[in-house]
JSON list of C-alpha atoms in Angstrom, two decimals:
[
{"chain": "A", "resi": 1, "resn": "VAL", "atom": "CA", "xyz": [133.24, 111.64, 59.75]},
{"chain": "A", "resi": 2, "resn": "THR", "atom": "CA", "xyz": [130.95, 108.77, 58.95]},
{"chain": "A", "resi": 3, "resn": "ILE", "atom": "CA", "xyz": [130.27, 105.70, 61.48]},
{"chain": "A", "resi": 4, "resn": "GLY", "atom": "CA", "xyz": [127.49, 103.43, 60.26]},
{"chain": "A", "resi": 5, "resn": "ASN", "atom": "CA", "xyz": [124.73, 105.54, 59.04]},
{"chain": "A", "resi": 6, "resn": "ASN", "atom": "CA", "xyz": [125.67, 108.53, 61.26]},
{"chain": "A", "resi": 7, "resn": "PHE", "atom": "CA", "xyz": [127.27, 111.72, 59.72]},
{"chain": "A", "resi": 8, "resn": "TRP", "atom": "CA", "xyz": [129.21, 114.60, 61.40]},
{"chain": "A", "resi": 9, "resn": "ASN", "atom": "CA", "xyz": [130.79, 117.68, 59.82]},
{"chain": "A", "resi": 10, "resn": "LYS", "atom": "CA", "xyz": [131.79, 119.87, 62.59]},
{"chain": "A", "resi": 11, "resn": "VAL", "atom": "CA", "xyz": [133.02, 119.62, 66.22]},
{"chain": "A", "resi": 12, "resn": "ILE", "atom": "CA", "xyz": [130.39, 118.83, 68.45]},
{"chain": "A", "resi": 13, "resn": "ASN", "atom": "CA", "xyz": [130.30, 120.67, 71.83]},
{"chain": "A", "resi": 14, "resn": "THR", "atom": "CA", "xyz": [128.73, 118.12, 74.08]},
{"chain": "A", "resi": 15, "resn": "LEU", "atom": "CA", "xyz": [129.39, 114.43, 73.31]},
{"chain": "A", "resi": 16, "resn": "THR", "atom": "CA", "xyz": [126.21, 112.27, 74.18]},
{"chain": "A", "resi": 17, "resn": "PHE", "atom": "CA", "xyz": [127.89, 108.87, 73.82]},
{"chain": "A", "resi": 18, "resn": "GLY", "atom": "CA", "xyz": [124.82, 107.92, 71.91]},
{"chain": "A", "resi": 19, "resn": "LEU", "atom": "CA", "xyz": [126.51, 105.26, 69.87]},
{"chain": "A", "resi": 20, "resn": "TRP", "atom": "CA", "xyz": [127.40, 101.87, 71.26]},
{"chain": "A", "resi": 21, "resn": "THR", "atom": "CA", "xyz": [127.79, 98.27, 70.48]},
{"chain": "A", "resi": 22, "resn": "ASN", "atom": "CA", "xyz": [129.46, 94.85, 71.90]},
{"chain": "A", "resi": 23, "resn": "ASP", "atom": "CA", "xyz": [131.24, 94.53, 68.50]},
{"chain": "A", "resi": 24, "resn": "LYS", "atom": "CA", "xyz": [133.06, 97.27, 66.50]},
{"chain": "A", "resi": 25, "resn": "PHE", "atom": "CA", "xyz": [132.89, 100.69, 64.90]},
{"chain": "A", "resi": 26, "resn": "ASP", "atom": "CA", "xyz": [134.11, 101.40, 61.45]},
{"chain": "A", "resi": 27, "resn": "VAL", "atom": "CA", "xyz": [135.36, 105.23, 61.07]},
{"chain": "A", "resi": 28, "resn": "THR", "atom": "CA", "xyz": [135.74, 106.93, 57.57]},
{"chain": "A", "resi": 29, "resn": "ALA", "atom": "CA", "xyz": [136.21, 110.60, 56.58]},
{"chain": "A", "resi": 30, "resn": "ASN", "atom": "CA", "xyz": [135.21, 111.96, 53.14]},
{"chain": "A", "resi": 31, "resn": "VAL", "atom": "CA", "xyz": [136.63, 114.83, 51.75]},
{"chain": "A", "resi": 32, "resn": "THR", "atom": "CA", "xyz": [134.96, 117.17, 49.11]},
{"chain": "A", "resi": 33, "resn": "LYS", "atom": "CA", "xyz": [137.65, 118.17, 46.51]},
{"chain": "A", "resi": 34, "resn": "GLU", "atom": "CA", "xyz": [137.56, 121.88, 45.69]},
{"chain": "A", "resi": 35, "resn": "GLU", "atom": "CA", "xyz": [140.20, 124.38, 44.50]},
{"chain": "A", "resi": 36, "resn": "THR", "atom": "CA", "xyz": [141.41, 124.77, 48.12]},
{"chain": "A", "resi": 37, "resn": "SER", "atom": "CA", "xyz": [141.54, 121.04, 48.81]},
{"chain": "A", "resi": 38, "resn": "PRO", "atom": "CA", "xyz": [143.07, 120.05, 51.95]},
{"chain": "A", "resi": 39, "resn": "TYR", "atom": "CA", "xyz": [146.68, 118.76, 51.73]},
{"chain": "A", "resi": 40, "resn": "ASP", "atom": "CA", "xyz": [146.85, 117.15, 55.06]},
{"chain": "A", "resi": 41, "resn": "ILE", "atom": "CA", "xyz": [144.09, 115.05, 57.08]},
{"chain": "A", "resi": 42, "resn": "LYS", "atom": "CA", "xyz": [145.01, 113.59, 60.34]},
{"chain": "A", "resi": 43, "resn": "TYR", "atom": "CA", "xyz": [143.01, 111.83, 63.03]},
{"chain": "A", "resi": 44, "resn": "VAL", "atom": "CA", "xyz": [143.15, 110.98, 66.79]},
{"chain": "A", "resi": 45, "resn": "LYS", "atom": "CA", "xyz": [141.05, 108.70, 68.88]},
{"chain": "A", "resi": 46, "resn": "ILE", "atom": "CA", "xyz": [140.54, 110.30, 72.50]},
{"chain": "A", "resi": 47, "resn": "SER", "atom": "CA", "xyz": [139.43, 107.68, 75.15]},
{"chain": "A", "resi": 48, "resn": "ASP", "atom": "CA", "xyz": [137.22, 108.77, 78.13]},
{"chain": "A", "resi": 49, "resn": "THR", "atom": "CA", "xyz": [136.61, 112.03, 76.70]},
{"chain": "A", "resi": 50, "resn": "ASP", "atom": "CA", "xyz": [135.22, 114.07, 79.47]},
{"chain": "A", "resi": 51, "resn": "PHE", "atom": "CA", "xyz": [136.24, 117.48, 78.21]},
{"chain": "A", "resi": 52, "resn": "VAL", "atom": "CA", "xyz": [138.14, 118.18, 75.06]},
{"chain": "A", "resi": 53, "resn": "ASN", "atom": "CA", "xyz": [139.29, 121.69, 74.24]},
{"chain": "A", "resi": 54, "resn": "ALA", "atom": "CA", "xyz": [141.51, 123.38, 71.63]},
{"chain": "A", "resi": 55, "resn": "ASP", "atom": "CA", "xyz": [144.41, 122.52, 74.03]},
{"chain": "A", "resi": 56, "resn": "THR", "atom": "CA", "xyz": [143.74, 119.01, 74.27]},
{"chain": "A", "resi": 57, "resn": "LEU", "atom": "CA", "xyz": [143.56, 118.86, 70.36]},
{"chain": "A", "resi": 58, "resn": "LYS", "atom": "CA", "xyz": [146.68, 120.68, 69.74]},
{"chain": "A", "resi": 59, "resn": "GLU", "atom": "CA", "xyz": [148.42, 118.43, 72.40]},
{"chain": "A", "resi": 60, "resn": "SER", "atom": "CA", "xyz": [147.17, 115.14, 70.76]},
{"chain": "A", "resi": 61, "resn": "GLU", "atom": "CA", "xyz": [149.37, 112.78, 68.82]},
{"chain": "A", "resi": 62, "resn": "TRP", "atom": "CA", "xyz": [147.58, 113.09, 65.58]},
{"chain": "A", "resi": 63, "resn": "LEU", "atom": "CA", "xyz": [148.04, 110.04, 62.92]},
{"chain": "A", "resi": 64, "resn": "ALA", "atom": "CA", "xyz": [148.02, 110.49, 59.02]},
{"chain": "A", "resi": 65, "resn": "TYR", "atom": "CA", "xyz": [144.78, 109.61, 57.29]},
{"chain": "A", "resi": 66, "resn": "THR", "atom": "CA", "xyz": [144.28, 109.02, 53.89]},
{"chain": "A", "resi": 67, "resn": "GLU", "atom": "CA", "xyz": [140.96, 109.36, 52.12]},
{"chain": "A", "resi": 68, "resn": "GLY", "atom": "CA", "xyz": [139.17, 106.14, 51.75]},
{"chain": "A", "resi": 69, "resn": "ASP", "atom": "CA", "xyz": [141.00, 104.32, 54.71]},
{"chain": "A", "resi": 70, "resn": "ILE", "atom": "CA", "xyz": [138.74, 102.38, 57.18]},
{"chain": "A", "resi": 71, "resn": "LEU", "atom": "CA", "xyz": [139.75, 103.00, 60.82]},
{"chain": "A", "resi": 72, "resn": "THR", "atom": "CA", "xyz": [138.16, 99.86, 62.99]},
{"chain": "A", "resi": 73, "resn": "TYR", "atom": "CA", "xyz": [137.84, 100.19, 66.62]},
{"chain": "A", "resi": 74, "resn": "SER", "atom": "CA", "xyz": [136.91, 96.82, 68.40]},
{"chain": "A", "resi": 75, "resn": "GLU", "atom": "CA", "xyz": [138.60, 96.99, 71.81]},
{"chain": "A", "resi": 76, "resn": "GLU", "atom": "CA", "xyz": [136.18, 97.96, 74.84]},
{"chain": "A", "resi": 77, "resn": "ASP", "atom": "CA", "xyz": [136.29, 101.70, 75.39]},
{"chain": "A", "resi": 78, "resn": "ILE", "atom": "CA", "xyz": [134.69, 105.04, 75.49]},
{"chain": "A", "resi": 79, "resn": "PHE", "atom": "CA", "xyz": [136.09, 107.28, 72.82]},
{"chain": "A", "resi": 80, "resn": "ALA", "atom": "CA", "xyz": [135.45, 109.99, 70.30]},
{"chain": "A", "resi": 81, "resn": "VAL", "atom": "CA", "xyz": [137.16, 110.26, 66.78]},
{"chain": "A", "resi": 82, "resn": "TYR", "atom": "CA", "xyz": [138.57, 113.63, 65.68]},
{"chain": "A", "resi": 83, "resn": "PHE", "atom": "CA", "xyz": [139.77, 114.69, 62.56]},
{"chain": "A", "resi": 84, "resn": "LYS", "atom": "CA", "xyz": [142.21, 117.60, 61.57]},
{"chain": "A", "resi": 85, "resn": "VAL", "atom": "CA", "xyz": [141.88, 119.13, 58.10]},
{"chain": "A", "resi": 86, "resn": "THR", "atom": "CA", "xyz": [144.63, 121.49, 56.99]},
{"chain": "A", "resi": 87, "resn": "ASP", "atom": "CA", "xyz": [144.26, 123.27, 53.58]},
{"chain": "A", "resi": 88, "resn": "TYR", "atom": "CA", "xyz": [147.17, 124.91, 51.63]},
{"chain": "A", "resi": 89, "resn": "ALA", "atom": "CA", "xyz": [146.64, 128.28, 53.11]},
{"chain": "A", "resi": 90, "resn": "GLY", "atom": "CA", "xyz": [147.31, 126.68, 56.74]},
{"chain": "A", "resi": 91, "resn": "ASN", "atom": "CA", "xyz": [143.85, 126.98, 57.82]},
{"chain": "A", "resi": 92, "resn": "VAL", "atom": "CA", "xyz": [142.77, 124.35, 60.00]},
{"chain": "A", "resi": 93, "resn": "THR", "atom": "CA", "xyz": [139.34, 122.63, 60.69]},
{"chain": "A", "resi": 94, "resn": "TYR", "atom": "CA", "xyz": [138.38, 120.07, 63.10]},
{"chain": "A", "resi": 95, "resn": "VAL", "atom": "CA", "xyz": [135.58, 117.49, 62.86]},
{"chain": "A", "resi": 96, "resn": "ASN", "atom": "CA", "xyz": [134.36, 114.82, 65.19]},
{"chain": "A", "resi": 97, "resn": "SER", "atom": "CA", "xyz": [132.20, 112.00, 65.88]},
{"chain": "A", "resi": 98, "resn": "ASP", "atom": "CA", "xyz": [129.85, 111.54, 68.83]},
{"chain": "A", "resi": 99, "resn": "GLY", "atom": "CA", "xyz": [130.91, 109.72, 71.61]},
{"chain": "A", "resi": 100, "resn": "HIS", "atom": "CA", "xyz": [131.41, 105.81, 71.02]},
{"chain": "A", "resi": 101, "resn": "ILE", "atom": "CA", "xyz": [131.06, 103.09, 73.80]},
{"chain": "A", "resi": 102, "resn": "ILE", "atom": "CA", "xyz": [132.22, 99.71, 73.17]},
{"chain": "A", "resi": 103, "resn": "ASP", "atom": "CA", "xyz": [131.09, 97.39, 75.80]},
{"chain": "A", "resi": 104, "resn": "LYS", "atom": "CA", "xyz": [131.96, 93.54, 75.58]},
{"chain": "A", "resi": 105, "resn": "THR", "atom": "CA", "xyz": [131.31, 93.02, 79.33]},
{"chain": "A", "resi": 106, "resn": "LYS", "atom": "CA", "xyz": [128.39, 90.83, 80.17]},
{"chain": "A", "resi": 107, "resn": "SER", "atom": "CA", "xyz": [126.29, 91.74, 83.07]},
{"chain": "A", "resi": 108, "resn": "ASP", "atom": "CA", "xyz": [126.36, 89.64, 86.23]},
{"chain": "A", "resi": 109, "resn": "ILE", "atom": "CA", "xyz": [122.99, 87.90, 87.06]},
{"chain": "A", "resi": 110, "resn": "SER", "atom": "CA", "xyz": [122.25, 86.14, 90.49]},
{"chain": "A", "resi": 111, "resn": "PHE", "atom": "CA", "xyz": [119.06, 84.72, 91.94]},
{"chain": "A", "resi": 112, "resn": "ALA", "atom": "CA", "xyz": [117.90, 83.76, 95.18]},
{"chain": "A", "resi": 113, "resn": "HIS", "atom": "CA", "xyz": [114.92, 81.97, 96.43]},
{"chain": "A", "resi": 114, "resn": "VAL", "atom": "CA", "xyz": [113.39, 84.12, 99.40]},
{"chain": "A", "resi": 115, "resn": "GLY", "atom": "CA", "xyz": [111.73, 81.95, 102.00]},
{"chain": "A", "resi": 116, "resn": "ALA", "atom": "CA", "xyz": [110.96, 78.92, 99.66]},
{"chain": "A", "resi": 117, "resn": "ASN", "atom": "CA", "xyz": [110.90, 75.46, 101.04]},
{"chain": "A", "resi": 118, "resn": "GLY", "atom": "CA", "xyz": [111.20, 73.32, 97.99]},
{"chain": "A", "resi": 119, "resn": "SER", "atom": "CA", "xyz": [113.54, 70.37, 97.37]},
{"chain": "A", "resi": 120, "resn": "ASN", "atom": "CA", "xyz": [115.40, 69.65, 93.95]},
{"chain": "A", "resi": 121, "resn": "ASP", "atom": "CA", "xyz": [114.05, 72.91, 92.76]},
{"chain": "A", "resi": 122, "resn": "ILE", "atom": "CA", "xyz": [110.50, 71.84, 93.04]},
{"chain": "A", "resi": 123, "resn": "TYR", "atom": "CA", "xyz": [108.04, 73.99, 94.75]},
{"chain": "A", "resi": 124, "resn": "SER", "atom": "CA", "xyz": [104.54, 73.27, 95.55]},
{"chain": "A", "resi": 125, "resn": "ASP", "atom": "CA", "xyz": [103.67, 76.87, 96.47]},
{"chain": "A", "resi": 126, "resn": "SER", "atom": "CA", "xyz": [104.45, 80.69, 95.56]},
{"chain": "A", "resi": 127, "resn": "PHE", "atom": "CA", "xyz": [107.65, 81.91, 96.56]},
{"chain": "A", "resi": 128, "resn": "ASP", "atom": "CA", "xyz": [109.50, 85.15, 96.21]},
{"chain": "A", "resi": 129, "resn": "VAL", "atom": "CA", "xyz": [112.73, 85.32, 94.05]},
{"chain": "A", "resi": 130, "resn": "GLN", "atom": "CA", "xyz": [115.36, 88.18, 94.51]},
{"chain": "A", "resi": 131, "resn": "ILE", "atom": "CA", "xyz": [117.06, 89.20, 91.10]},
{"chain": "A", "resi": 132, "resn": "ASN", "atom": "CA", "xyz": [120.28, 90.95, 91.21]},
{"chain": "A", "resi": 133, "resn": "VAL", "atom": "CA", "xyz": [121.83, 92.42, 88.17]},
{"chain": "A", "resi": 134, "resn": "THR", "atom": "CA", "xyz": [125.22, 94.12, 88.20]},
{"chain": "A", "resi": 135, "resn": "ASP", "atom": "CA", "xyz": [127.18, 95.60, 85.41]},
{"chain": "A", "resi": 136, "resn": "PRO", "atom": "CA", "xyz": [131.13, 95.26, 85.99]},
{"chain": "A", "resi": 137, "resn": "SER", "atom": "CA", "xyz": [131.84, 97.23, 83.08]},
{"chain": "A", "resi": 138, "resn": "LYS", "atom": "CA", "xyz": [131.82, 101.29, 83.36]},
{"chain": "A", "resi": 139, "resn": "HIS", "atom": "CA", "xyz": [131.03, 101.58, 79.86]},
{"chain": "A", "resi": 140, "resn": "SER", "atom": "CA", "xyz": [127.45, 101.23, 78.89]},
{"chain": "A", "resi": 141, "resn": "GLY", "atom": "CA", "xyz": [125.36, 100.19, 81.90]},
{"chain": "A", "resi": 142, "resn": "ILE", "atom": "CA", "xyz": [122.27, 98.15, 81.84]},
{"chain": "A", "resi": 143, "resn": "ASP", "atom": "CA", "xyz": [119.29, 98.77, 79.29]},
{"chain": "A", "resi": 144, "resn": "LYS", "atom": "CA", "xyz": [116.57, 96.47, 80.23]},
{"chain": "A", "resi": 145, "resn": "ILE", "atom": "CA", "xyz": [115.97, 93.51, 82.74]},
{"chain": "A", "resi": 146, "resn": "GLU", "atom": "CA", "xyz": [113.21, 91.00, 82.02]},
{"chain": "A", "resi": 147, "resn": "TYR", "atom": "CA", "xyz": [112.35, 87.61, 83.37]},
{"chain": "A", "resi": 148, "resn": "ALA", "atom": "CA", "xyz": [110.30, 84.94, 82.48]},
{"chain": "A", "resi": 149, "resn": "ILE", "atom": "CA", "xyz": [108.67, 81.82, 84.41]},
{"chain": "A", "resi": 150, "resn": "THR", "atom": "CA", "xyz": [108.28, 78.55, 82.55]},
{"chain": "A", "resi": 151, "resn": "ALA", "atom": "CA", "xyz": [106.50, 75.47, 84.14]},
{"chain": "A", "resi": 152, "resn": "ASN", "atom": "CA", "xyz": [106.91, 72.19, 82.08]},
{"chain": "A", "resi": 153, "resn": "GLY", "atom": "CA", "xyz": [108.63, 73.88, 79.13]},
{"chain": "A", "resi": 154, "resn": "VAL", "atom": "CA", "xyz": [105.72, 76.64, 78.65]},
{"chain": "A", "resi": 155, "resn": "GLU", "atom": "CA", "xyz": [106.34, 80.17, 79.50]},
{"chain": "A", "resi": 156, "resn": "THR", "atom": "CA", "xyz": [103.63, 81.14, 82.04]},
{"chain": "A", "resi": 157, "resn": "LYS", "atom": "CA", "xyz": [104.79, 84.61, 82.48]},
{"chain": "A", "resi": 158, "resn": "ARG", "atom": "CA", "xyz": [107.29, 87.47, 81.46]},
{"chain": "A", "resi": 159, "resn": "GLU", "atom": "CA", "xyz": [107.88, 90.70, 82.97]},
{"chain": "A", "resi": 160, "resn": "THR", "atom": "CA", "xyz": [110.05, 93.99, 82.51]},
{"chain": "A", "resi": 161, "resn": "LEU", "atom": "CA", "xyz": [111.83, 95.14, 85.61]},
{"chain": "A", "resi": 162, "resn": "TYR", "atom": "CA", "xyz": [113.71, 97.66, 84.42]},
{"chain": "A", "resi": 163, "resn": "ASP", "atom": "CA", "xyz": [113.68, 99.56, 81.00]},
{"chain": "A", "resi": 164, "resn": "VAL", "atom": "CA", "xyz": [115.79, 102.71, 80.17]},
{"chain": "A", "resi": 165, "resn": "THR", "atom": "CA", "xyz": [113.70, 105.28, 78.34]},
{"chain": "A", "resi": 166, "resn": "TYR", "atom": "CA", "xyz": [115.54, 107.34, 75.86]},
{"chain": "A", "resi": 167, "resn": "THR", "atom": "CA", "xyz": [114.28, 110.72, 75.04]}
]
């Protein structure tokens, strides 16, 4: 299973949902032809995958897949794509991608001047600003919050208030 530059060749026991975008994912499956070439390839997209086991996969509504097809997913969702490959002897192999997140919802940002006594947004002294950021989407969360202060079109300060660190 290939998505972008990422490749999987087995069933992943724990999905990390390490792939996210605000656009789309293109998914393809490549089959190596051998004497026991598969005679049937099917796929299913399973959304909001908390836990997928053998029973879940058996009960899924599998769709036919033709080698070379590109499956494009662009709607906001949390999901993984599973492929089921059956050979002529009836042996079944499952392969899946890591978890994918498509999040097209922008964060909500609001500002409040705290204790400022200015008029027409002109202030003669320092004041505090309260910055509120919320993510209405359940999908990807907030990666980074930065702010910049400009005076007369010149940036005088820039700071990161929040930054996710990936390990």
